[in-house]
CSV table of C-alpha atoms and ligand atoms in Angstrom, one decimal:
chain,number,residue,atom,x,y,z
A,1,MET,CA,92.1,127.9,139.0
A,2,ARG,CA,95.3,125.7,139.4
A,3,ASP,CA,94.7,121.8,139.0
A,4,THR,CA,97.0,120.5,142.0
A,5,ARG,CA,97.4,117.0,140.0
A,6,PHE,CA,99.7,119.2,137.6
A,7,ASP,CA,102.8,121.1,138.1
A,8,THR,CA,102.5,124.9,136.5
A,9,ILE,CA,105.9,126.5,135.7
A,10,ARG,CA,105.0,130.0,134.9
A,11,VAL,CA,107.4,131.7,132.3
A,12,GLN,CA,107.6,135.6,131.9
A,13,SER,CA,108.2,137.2,128.6
A,14,PRO,CA,108.0,140.4,126.8
A,15,GLU,CA,104.7,139.5,125.0
A,16,GLY,CA,103.4,138.6,128.7
A,17,GLY,CA,103.8,135.2,130.8
A,18,TYR,CA,102.5,132.1,129.9
A,19,ASP,CA,102.0,128.7,131.9
A,20,ILE,CA,103.7,125.4,131.2
A,21,VAL,CA,101.5,122.8,132.4
A,22,LEU,CA,103.0,119.3,133.1
A,23,GLY,CA,101.6,116.2,134.1
A,24,HIS,CA,100.0,112.9,133.5
A,25,GLY,CA,96.5,113.2,131.7
A,26,THR,CA,97.0,117.1,131.0
A,27,LEU,CA,95.4,116.4,127.3
A,28,ASP,CA,92.2,115.8,129.0
A,29,SER,CA,92.2,119.5,130.6
A,30,LEU,CA,93.1,121.1,127.5
A,31,GLY,CA,89.8,122.7,126.9
A,32,ARG,CA,89.6,123.9,130.5
A,33,LEU,CA,93.2,125.2,130.4
A,34,VAL,CA,92.6,127.3,127.0
A,35,GLY,CA,89.4,128.4,128.1
A,36,GLU,CA,90.7,130.4,130.9
A,37,LEU,CA,92.7,132.3,128.7
A,38,GLY,CA,90.0,133.6,126.9
A,39,LEU,CA,91.2,132.4,123.3
A,40,GLY,CA,89.0,132.5,120.4
A,41,ARG,CA,86.4,130.0,119.5
A,42,LYS,CA,88.1,128.9,116.2
A,43,VAL,CA,91.3,126.9,116.3
A,44,VAL,CA,93.5,124.8,113.8
A,45,VAL,CA,95.3,121.9,115.5
A,46,ALA,CA,98.3,121.3,113.4
A,47,SER,CA,100.3,118.0,113.6
A,48,ASP,CA,102.1,115.5,111.7
A,49,THR,CA,101.4,112.4,109.9
A,50,ASN,CA,102.9,110.2,112.9
A,51,VAL,CA,101.4,112.1,115.9
A,52,ALA,CA,97.9,112.8,114.4
A,53,PRO,CA,96.7,109.5,114.2
A,54,LEU,CA,97.6,108.7,117.7
A,55,TYR,CA,96.1,111.9,119.5
A,56,ALA,CA,94.5,114.4,117.2
A,57,GLU,CA,91.0,113.0,117.4
A,58,ARG,CA,91.3,113.1,121.2
A,59,VAL,CA,92.7,116.8,121.2
A,60,LEU,CA,89.8,117.6,118.8
A,61,ALA,CA,87.1,116.1,121.0
A,62,VAL,CA,88.5,117.9,123.9
A,63,LEU,CA,88.5,121.2,122.3
A,64,THR,CA,85.0,120.5,121.0
A,65,ARG,CA,83.8,119.7,124.4
A,66,GLY,CA,85.3,123.0,125.7
A,67,GLY,CA,83.2,124.9,123.0
A,68,PHE,CA,85.7,125.5,120.5
A,69,GLU,CA,85.5,125.0,116.7
A,70,ALA,CA,88.6,122.9,115.9
A,71,ALA,CA,89.8,121.7,112.4
A,72,LEU,CA,93.1,119.8,111.8
A,73,ALA,CA,96.0,120.6,109.8
A,74,VAL,CA,98.6,117.7,109.1
A,75,MET,CA,102.0,118.0,107.7
A,76,PRO,CA,104.5,115.2,106.7
A,77,ALA,CA,106.6,114.2,109.6
A,78,GLY,CA,110.2,114.8,109.6
A,79,GLU,CA,112.8,117.3,109.6
A,80,GLY,CA,113.0,117.3,105.9
A,81,HIS,CA,109.6,118.7,106.2
A,82,LYS,CA,110.3,121.9,108.4
A,83,SER,CA,110.1,124.0,105.4
A,84,TRP,CA,108.6,126.8,103.7
A,85,ASP,CA,106.2,124.5,101.7
A,86,SER,CA,104.7,123.0,105.1
A,87,VAL,CA,104.3,126.8,106.2
A,88,GLU,CA,102.2,127.4,103.3
A,89,MET,CA,100.3,124.0,103.8
A,90,PHE,CA,99.5,125.4,107.2
A,91,VAL,CA,98.5,128.8,105.9
A,92,GLU,CA,96.0,127.1,103.7
A,93,ALA,CA,94.5,125.0,106.3
A,94,PHE,CA,93.9,128.2,108.4
A,95,LEU,CA,92.4,130.1,105.7
A,96,ASP,CA,90.2,126.9,104.8
A,97,ALA,CA,89.0,126.8,108.5
A,98,GLY,CA,88.3,130.6,108.2
A,99,LEU,CA,90.6,131.4,111.2
A,100,ASP,CA,90.5,135.3,111.6
A,101,ARG,CA,92.8,137.4,113.9
A,102,GLY,CA,90.8,136.2,116.7
A,103,GLY,CA,91.5,132.6,116.0
A,104,TRP,CA,94.4,130.6,117.1
A,105,VAL,CA,96.9,127.6,116.3
A,106,ALA,CA,97.8,124.5,118.7
A,107,ALA,CA,100.6,122.6,117.6
A,108,LEU,CA,100.3,119.2,118.5
A,109,GLY,CA,103.8,117.2,118.1
A,110,GLY,CA,107.4,117.3,118.4
A,111,GLY,CA,109.9,120.4,117.6
A,112,VAL,CA,109.4,120.0,113.9
A,113,VAL,CA,105.5,120.7,114.2
A,114,GLY,CA,106.0,123.3,117.1
A,115,ASP,CA,108.4,125.3,115.1
A,116,THR,CA,106.8,125.1,111.8
A,117,ALA,CA,103.0,125.7,113.2
A,118,GLY,CA,104.6,128.2,115.4
A,119,PHE,CA,106.2,130.1,112.6
A,120,ALA,CA,103.1,129.8,110.4
A,121,ALA,CA,101.0,131.4,113.5
A,122,SER,CA,103.3,134.2,113.8
A,123,VAL,CA,103.0,135.3,110.1
A,124,TYR,CA,99.5,134.5,109.5
A,125,MET,CA,97.4,137.9,109.4
A,126,ARG,CA,100.5,139.1,111.6
A,127,GLY,CA,100.2,136.7,114.0
A,128,VAL,CA,97.3,134.7,115.9
A,129,ASP,CA,97.6,133.2,119.2
A,130,PHE,CA,99.4,130.2,119.9
A,131,VAL,CA,99.6,127.1,121.9
A,132,GLN,CA,102.2,124.5,122.4
A,133,ILE,CA,101.0,120.9,123.0
A,134,PRO,CA,104.7,119.0,122.7
A,135,THR,CA,104.6,115.3,122.3
A,136,THR,CA,108.3,114.4,122.4
A,137,LEU,CA,110.6,114.7,125.2
A,138,LEU,CA,112.8,117.2,123.1
A,139,ALA,CA,109.9,119.5,122.6
A,140,MET,CA,108.8,119.3,126.2
A,141,ALA,CA,112.3,120.0,127.7
A,142,ASP,CA,113.4,122.5,124.8
A,143,SER,CA,111.8,123.5,121.7
A,144,SER,CA,108.3,124.3,123.0
A,145,ILE,CA,109.7,127.2,125.6
A,146,GLY,CA,111.0,130.4,124.7
A,147,GLY,CA,109.1,131.3,121.6
A,148,LYS,CA,111.7,130.8,118.8
A,149,VAL,CA,109.8,129.3,115.9
A,150,GLY,CA,110.9,128.7,112.3
A,151,VAL,CA,111.8,126.6,109.3
A,152,ASP,CA,115.0,125.3,107.5
A,153,HIS,CA,116.2,126.6,104.1
A,154,MET,CA,118.1,124.2,101.7
A,155,ARG,CA,121.1,126.3,102.4
A,156,GLY,CA,121.0,125.9,106.5
A,157,LYS,CA,118.8,125.0,109.5
A,158,ASN,CA,116.6,127.5,110.8
A,159,LEU,CA,117.3,130.3,108.7
A,160,LEU,CA,113.7,131.4,108.5
A,161,GLY,CA,112.2,132.3,111.8
A,162,ALA,CA,110.7,134.4,114.1
A,163,PHE,CA,109.9,135.0,117.9
A,164,LYS,CA,106.3,134.0,118.9
A,165,GLN,CA,105.7,133.4,122.5
A,166,PRO,CA,103.0,130.5,123.1
A,167,ARG,CA,100.1,131.3,125.2
A,168,LEU,CA,100.3,128.0,126.9
A,169,VAL,CA,102.3,124.7,126.9
A,170,VAL,CA,100.5,121.6,127.8
A,171,ALA,CA,102.8,118.8,128.2
A,172,ASP,CA,101.0,115.4,128.8
A,173,LEU,CA,103.9,113.0,129.7
A,174,ASP,CA,101.2,110.0,129.0
A,175,VAL,CA,101.9,110.6,125.3
A,176,LEU,CA,105.7,109.7,125.6
A,177,ALA,CA,104.6,106.0,125.9
A,178,SER,CA,104.1,105.8,122.2
A,179,LEU,CA,107.4,107.7,121.5
A,180,PRO,CA,110.3,105.6,120.0
A,181,ALA,CA,113.0,104.7,122.4
A,182,GLU,CA,115.7,106.5,120.2
A,183,GLN,CA,113.6,109.5,120.1
A,184,VAL,CA,113.4,109.3,124.0
A,185,ALA,CA,117.0,109.2,124.0
A,186,CYS,CA,117.3,112.3,121.7
A,187,GLY,CA,115.2,114.1,124.3
A,188,MET,CA,117.5,113.0,126.8
A,189,ALA,CA,120.4,114.5,125.1
A,190,GLU,CA,118.8,118.1,125.8
A,191,VAL,CA,118.0,117.5,129.2
A,192,ILE,CA,121.3,116.3,129.8
A,193,LYS,CA,122.7,119.6,127.9
A,194,ALA,CA,120.5,121.6,130.4
A,195,GLY,CA,122.2,119.8,133.3
A,196,VAL,CA,125.6,120.7,132.0
A,197,ILE,CA,124.5,124.2,131.3
A,198,GLY,CA,122.9,125.1,134.4
A,199,ASP,CA,121.9,122.5,137.1
A,200,GLU,CA,124.6,120.1,138.6
A,201,VAL,CA,121.7,118.4,140.6
A,202,LEU,CA,119.8,117.5,137.5
A,203,PHE,CA,123.0,116.2,135.9
A,204,GLY,CA,124.0,114.3,139.3
A,205,GLY,CA,120.5,112.6,139.3
A,206,ILE,CA,120.9,111.2,135.9
A,207,ASP,CA,124.7,110.1,136.6
A,208,ASP,CA,124.0,108.4,139.5
A,209,GLY,CA,122.5,105.7,137.3
A,210,ARG,CA,118.5,106.2,138.6
A,211,VAL,CA,117.4,107.4,135.5
A,212,SER,CA,119.6,105.5,132.9
A,213,TYR,CA,118.7,102.2,134.5
A,214,VAL,CA,115.3,102.4,133.0
A,215,MET,CA,116.6,103.2,129.5
A,216,ARG,CA,118.7,100.1,129.4
A,217,HIS,CA,115.4,98.0,129.6
A,218,THR,CA,113.5,100.5,127.6
A,219,SER,CA,113.3,98.5,124.5
A,220,TYR,CA,112.6,95.2,126.4
A,221,VAL,CA,110.0,96.8,128.4
A,222,MET,CA,108.4,98.6,125.3
A,223,ARG,CA,108.2,95.6,123.4
A,224,ASP,CA,106.4,93.3,126.3
A,225,ASP,CA,104.3,95.9,128.0
A,226,PRO,CA,104.1,99.4,126.9
A,227,SER,CA,102.0,100.4,129.7
A,228,ARG,CA,105.1,99.6,132.1
A,229,MET,CA,107.3,101.8,130.2
A,230,THR,CA,104.8,104.7,130.9
A,231,TYR,CA,104.6,103.8,134.5
A,232,ASP,CA,108.8,103.7,134.5
A,233,LEU,CA,108.9,106.9,132.6
A,234,ARG,CA,106.6,108.5,135.2
A,235,SER,CA,108.8,108.1,138.2
A,236,THR,CA,112.1,108.5,136.6
A,237,ILE,CA,112.1,111.1,133.8
A,238,TYR,CA,109.5,113.5,135.4
A,239,ASP,CA,111.7,115.1,137.8
A,240,SER,CA,114.8,115.7,135.4
A,241,LEU,CA,112.4,117.1,132.7
A,242,ARG,CA,110.8,119.6,135.3
A,243,ARG,CA,114.6,120.6,136.4
A,244,ALA,CA,115.5,120.9,132.6
A,245,ILE,CA,112.5,123.1,131.8
A,246,GLU,CA,113.7,125.3,135.0
A,247,VAL,CA,116.9,125.7,133.5
A,248,LYS,CA,115.4,126.9,130.0
A,249,ARG,CA,112.9,128.9,131.7
A,250,GLY,CA,115.6,130.8,133.7
A,251,ILE,CA,117.6,131.6,130.6
A,252,VAL,CA,114.9,132.7,128.1
A,253,GLU,CA,113.3,135.0,130.9
A,254,ARG,CA,116.8,136.7,131.3
A,255,ASP,CA,117.6,137.0,127.4
A,256,PRO,CA,114.3,136.2,125.5
A,257,TYR,CA,115.7,137.6,122.0
A,258,GLU,CA,118.9,136.0,122.4
A,259,ALA,CA,121.1,139.2,123.0
A,260,GLY,CA,123.8,137.2,124.9
A,261,GLU,CA,123.1,134.3,127.6
A,262,ARG,CA,120.4,132.6,125.6
A,263,ALA,CA,123.3,131.4,123.4
A,264,LEU,CA,124.3,129.3,126.1
A,265,LEU,CA,121.7,126.8,125.2
A,266,ASN,CA,123.6,126.0,122.1
A,267,LEU,CA,126.0,123.9,124.0
A,268,GLY,CA,127.0,121.0,121.6
A,269,HIS,CA,124.9,122.8,118.7
A,270,THR,CA,127.5,124.3,116.9
A,271,PHE,CA,129.3,121.2,116.2
A,272,GLY,CA,125.9,119.4,116.2
A,273,HIS,CA,124.6,121.5,113.2
A,274,ALA,CA,127.6,120.9,111.3
A,275,PHE,CA,127.0,117.0,111.7
A,276,GLU,CA,123.6,117.3,110.7
A,277,LYS,CA,124.3,119.6,107.7
A,278,CYS,CA,127.2,117.3,106.6
A,279,THR,CA,124.8,114.4,106.5
A,280,GLY,CA,122.1,116.3,104.6
A,281,TYR,CA,120.1,116.2,108.0
A,282,ASN,CA,119.8,112.6,108.0
A,283,ARG,CA,120.9,112.4,111.6
A,284,LEU,CA,118.7,112.8,114.5
A,285,HIS,CA,119.1,116.1,116.1
A,286,GLY,CA,119.7,114.7,119.7
A,287,TYR,CA,122.2,112.3,118.2
A,288,ALA,CA,124.2,115.0,116.7
A,289,VAL,CA,123.8,117.4,120.0
A,290,ALA,CA,125.2,114.4,122.1
A,291,GLN,CA,128.3,114.1,119.8
A,292,GLY,CA,128.5,117.8,119.7
A,293,MET,CA,128.3,117.8,123.6
A,294,VAL,CA,131.4,115.5,123.7
A,295,VAL,CA,133.2,117.6,121.3
A,296,VAL,CA,132.9,120.7,123.4
A,297,CYS,CA,133.5,118.9,126.7
A,298,ARG,CA,136.8,117.6,125.1
A,299,LEU,CA,137.7,121.0,123.8
A,300,ALA,CA,137.2,122.4,127.0
A,301,GLY,CA,139.6,120.0,128.6
A,302,ALA,CA,142.3,120.4,126.0
A,303,LEU,CA,141.8,124.3,126.5
A,304,GLY,CA,142.0,123.8,130.3
A,305,ILE,CA,138.7,125.4,130.7
A,306,CYS,CA,137.5,122.3,132.7
A,307,ASP,CA,139.1,119.6,134.4
A,308,ASP,CA,140.0,116.3,132.1
A,309,GLY,CA,137.4,114.2,133.9
A,310,LEU,CA,134.5,116.2,133.1
A,311,ALA,CA,134.3,114.9,129.4
A,312,GLU,CA,134.7,111.3,130.7
A,313,ARG,CA,131.6,111.9,132.9
A,314,VAL,CA,129.6,113.6,130.1
A,315,GLU,CA,130.4,110.7,128.0
A,316,ARG,CA,129.3,108.3,130.2
A,317,VAL,CA,126.1,109.4,130.9
A,318,LEU,CA,125.4,110.0,127.3
A,319,GLY,CA,126.2,106.5,126.5
A,320,ALA,CA,124.0,105.2,129.2
A,321,TRP,CA,121.0,106.4,127.3
A,322,GLY,CA,122.1,105.0,124.3
A,323,LEU,CA,123.3,108.0,122.7
A,324,PRO,CA,126.2,107.9,120.2
A,325,VAL,CA,129.5,109.7,121.8
A,326,ARG,CA,131.6,109.5,118.5
A,327,TRP,CA,130.5,111.6,115.7
A,328,GLY,CA,131.9,109.8,112.4
A,329,ALA,CA,129.3,106.9,112.2
A,330,PRO,CA,127.5,105.8,110.0
A,331,ASP,CA,128.3,108.3,107.3
A,332,LEU,CA,130.9,110.7,108.2
A,333,GLU,CA,133.8,108.4,108.5
A,334,TYR,CA,135.4,109.1,105.2
A,335,LYS,CA,138.9,110.7,105.3
A,336,GLY,CA,138.3,114.7,104.7
A,337,ALA,CA,135.2,114.4,107.1
A,338,VAL,CA,136.9,116.8,109.6
A,339,GLU,CA,137.8,119.3,107.0
A,340,ARG,CA,134.0,119.0,105.8
A,341,VAL,CA,132.8,119.8,109.1
A,342,TRP,CA,135.0,122.5,109.7
A,343,GLU,CA,133.9,124.3,106.6
A,344,ALA,CA,130.2,123.8,107.6
A,345,MET,CA,131.0,125.3,110.9
A,346,MET,CA,132.8,128.4,109.2
A,347,LEU,CA,129.5,128.8,107.5
A,348,ASP,CA,127.3,128.7,110.5
A,349,LYS,CA,125.2,131.6,111.1
A,350,LYS,CA,126.0,131.6,115.0
A,351,ARG,CA,129.4,133.1,113.9
A,352,ALA,CA,129.4,136.3,115.6
A,353,ASN,CA,131.2,139.1,113.8
A,354,GLY,CA,133.2,136.5,111.7
A,355,ARG,CA,134.3,134.8,114.6
A,356,LEU,CA,133.7,131.2,115.7
A,357,ARG,CA,131.8,131.5,118.9
A,358,LEU,CA,131.4,128.2,121.0
A,359,VAL,CA,129.7,127.2,124.4
A,360,LEU,CA,132.3,125.2,126.8
A,361,PRO,CA,131.7,123.8,130.0
A,362,GLU,CA,133.8,125.2,133.0
A,363,ALA,CA,132.1,122.6,135.3
A,364,ILE,CA,128.9,120.5,135.5
A,365,GLY,CA,126.2,123.2,135.8
A,366,ARG,CA,128.6,126.2,134.5
A,367,VAL,CA,129.5,127.3,130.6
A,368,ARG,CA,131.0,130.3,128.9
A,369,LEU,CA,131.3,131.6,125.7
A,370,VAL,CA,134.6,131.3,124.1
A,371,ASP,CA,135.4,133.0,120.8
A,372,ASP,CA,138.0,131.6,118.5
A,373,ALA,CA,139.2,128.7,120.0
A,374,PRO,CA,142.3,127.7,118.0
A,375,GLU,CA,141.6,125.9,114.8
A,376,GLY,CA,144.4,123.1,115.3
A,377,THR,CA,143.2,122.2,118.8
A,378,ILE,CA,139.5,122.0,117.3
A,379,LYS,CA,140.6,119.8,114.5
A,380,SER,CA,142.6,117.5,116.8
A,381,VAL,CA,139.6,117.1,119.1
A,382,LEU,CA,137.2,116.6,116.1
A,383,MET,CA,140.0,113.7,114.9
A,384,GLU,CA,140.1,112.2,118.3
A,385,THR,CA,136.0,112.1,118.7
A,386,LYS,CA,135.4,110.8,115.4
B,1,NAD,N1,112.5,126.5,118.8
B,1,NAD,C1,113.3,126.0,119.7
B,1,NAD,O1,113.7,126.6,120.7
B,1,NAD,C2,113.8,124.6,119.4
B,1,NAD,C3,114.9,123.9,120.6
B,1,NAD,C4,115.1,122.8,120.3
B,1,NAD,C5,115.2,122.1,119.1
B,1,NAD,N2,114.1,122.7,118.2
B,1,NAD,C6,113.8,122.0,116.9
B,1,NAD,O2,113.1,120.7,117.1
B,1,NAD,C7,113.2,120.0,116.0
B,1,NAD,C8,113.5,118.3,116.7
B,1,NAD,O3,112.5,118.1,117.5
B,1,NAD,P1,111.9,116.6,117.8
B,1,NAD,O4,113.0,115.9,118.3
B,1,NAD,O5,110.5,116.7,118.6
B,1,NAD,O6,111.5,116.1,116.5
B,1,NAD,P2,110.2,115.7,115.6
B,1,NAD,O7,109.0,116.7,116.0
B,1,NAD,O8,110.6,115.5,114.2
B,1,NAD,O9,109.6,114.3,116.1
B,1,NAD,C9,110.6,113.2,116.2
B,1,NAD,C10,109.6,112.1,115.7
B,1,NAD,O10,108.8,111.6,116.4
B,1,NAD,C11,107.4,111.6,116.2
B,1,NAD,N3,106.5,111.8,117.3
B,1,NAD,C12,106.4,112.7,118.0
B,1,NAD,N4,105.6,112.6,119.1
B,1,NAD,C13,105.3,111.4,119.1
B,1,NAD,C14,104.7,110.6,119.9
B,1,NAD,N5,104.0,111.1,121.3
B,1,NAD,N6,104.4,109.3,119.7
B,1,NAD,C15,105.0,108.7,118.6
B,1,NAD,N7,105.9,109.6,117.7
B,1,NAD,C16,106.0,110.8,117.8
B,1,NAD,C17,107.5,112.6,115.0
B,1,NAD,O11,106.3,112.5,114.2
B,1,NAD,C18,109.0,112.4,114.6
B,1,NAD,O12,108.8,111.2,113.5
B,1,NAD,C19,114.3,120.3,115.2
B,1,NAD,O13,114.0,120.8,114.0
B,1,NAD,C20,114.9,121.6,116.1
B,1,NAD,O14,115.5,122.4,115.3
B,1,NAD,C21,113.9,123.7,118.0
B,2,ZN,ZN1,118.8,121.2,120.1
């Protein structure tokens, strides 16, 4: 039975479809939502050291009321812990909880927890059921959907991973109230990305200022009255988040295993990953993606793939959300940084057959893959956008 207070978006996948349930207060319905799926009785809720103190007790209680036997496992927060060590720690917790093949794992957290716990669920006893409870805007808009899970390796991001489709995604917008403003902005980087890739109306809604207005006041609002921020976020982010989810849903349904079209979701990410790598992963992912998007929009303009106004428009929208649109500061300002970034890109795993494959915008809402853009043009755009 569907709850009319919530939006439900169905995603088709090779391993069977799943629902994304989106709304305010969805967490309180978690017991019922998973109950309808007929999942096993034992569950481990995987979370991190920031999210667990805020929401784990509530999630454990709602699951217990729903008749589940729920245990908690907590990893240290942060991208630096999206690692093999954390996978092992989760596996230990699954064993301690007596999780068998009929048990399941719930990831309660941002993309780091979702990717890490999802990977642990995909290898534990050759795979147990997995439910995503994303708590960041980025995880709601992007990482909880489509079944990519994995961890980083010292030599590169996301080098160890698998496809593991969730059985359910439950996104409760109320939890965004505790998310730091810069993390909200990072999530918006992926929402804006979705607009550039595939939804002009989504991008337009953000561009006309309706949404950015709220952000300019966010730090003030949060400091003075956290509940007001929740209220403002309610009326503004909701629509763009729903549309961003639809963009991702369409792409992962058509290309679940990244054989082609799914690569379009990497808009801004080839450069973004290079910035992250060159800063020892000290840069927020959303910041790096925003900076990477500026580079590819400028590059598309320089190559005559889109008109010149596009880059300006994208920069304006990113800037309105407090996202950085130049990639140098704070720690890549030195001479030679362009070369360093270029070298990191050459090592990027997304090189196809030794070629550098980039996603470039043709217009807002339409992108294409371009192989082997000229090195000289790339480097001069990098120089310009530093
Ligand atoms: N699997 C995919 O398809 C996919 C897609 C995009 C990104 N990703 C991955 O997602 C990761 C980034 O995800 P992220 O931005 O959510 O990072 P994150 O999980 O590190 O969360 C950001 C920070 O916010 C904290 N936090 C989370 N929810 C909170 C809440 N409600 N209130 C207060 N604090 C909260 C976290 O503890 C963390 O400190 C990257 O590792 C990236 O590679 C994966
Ligand atoms: Zn991303």
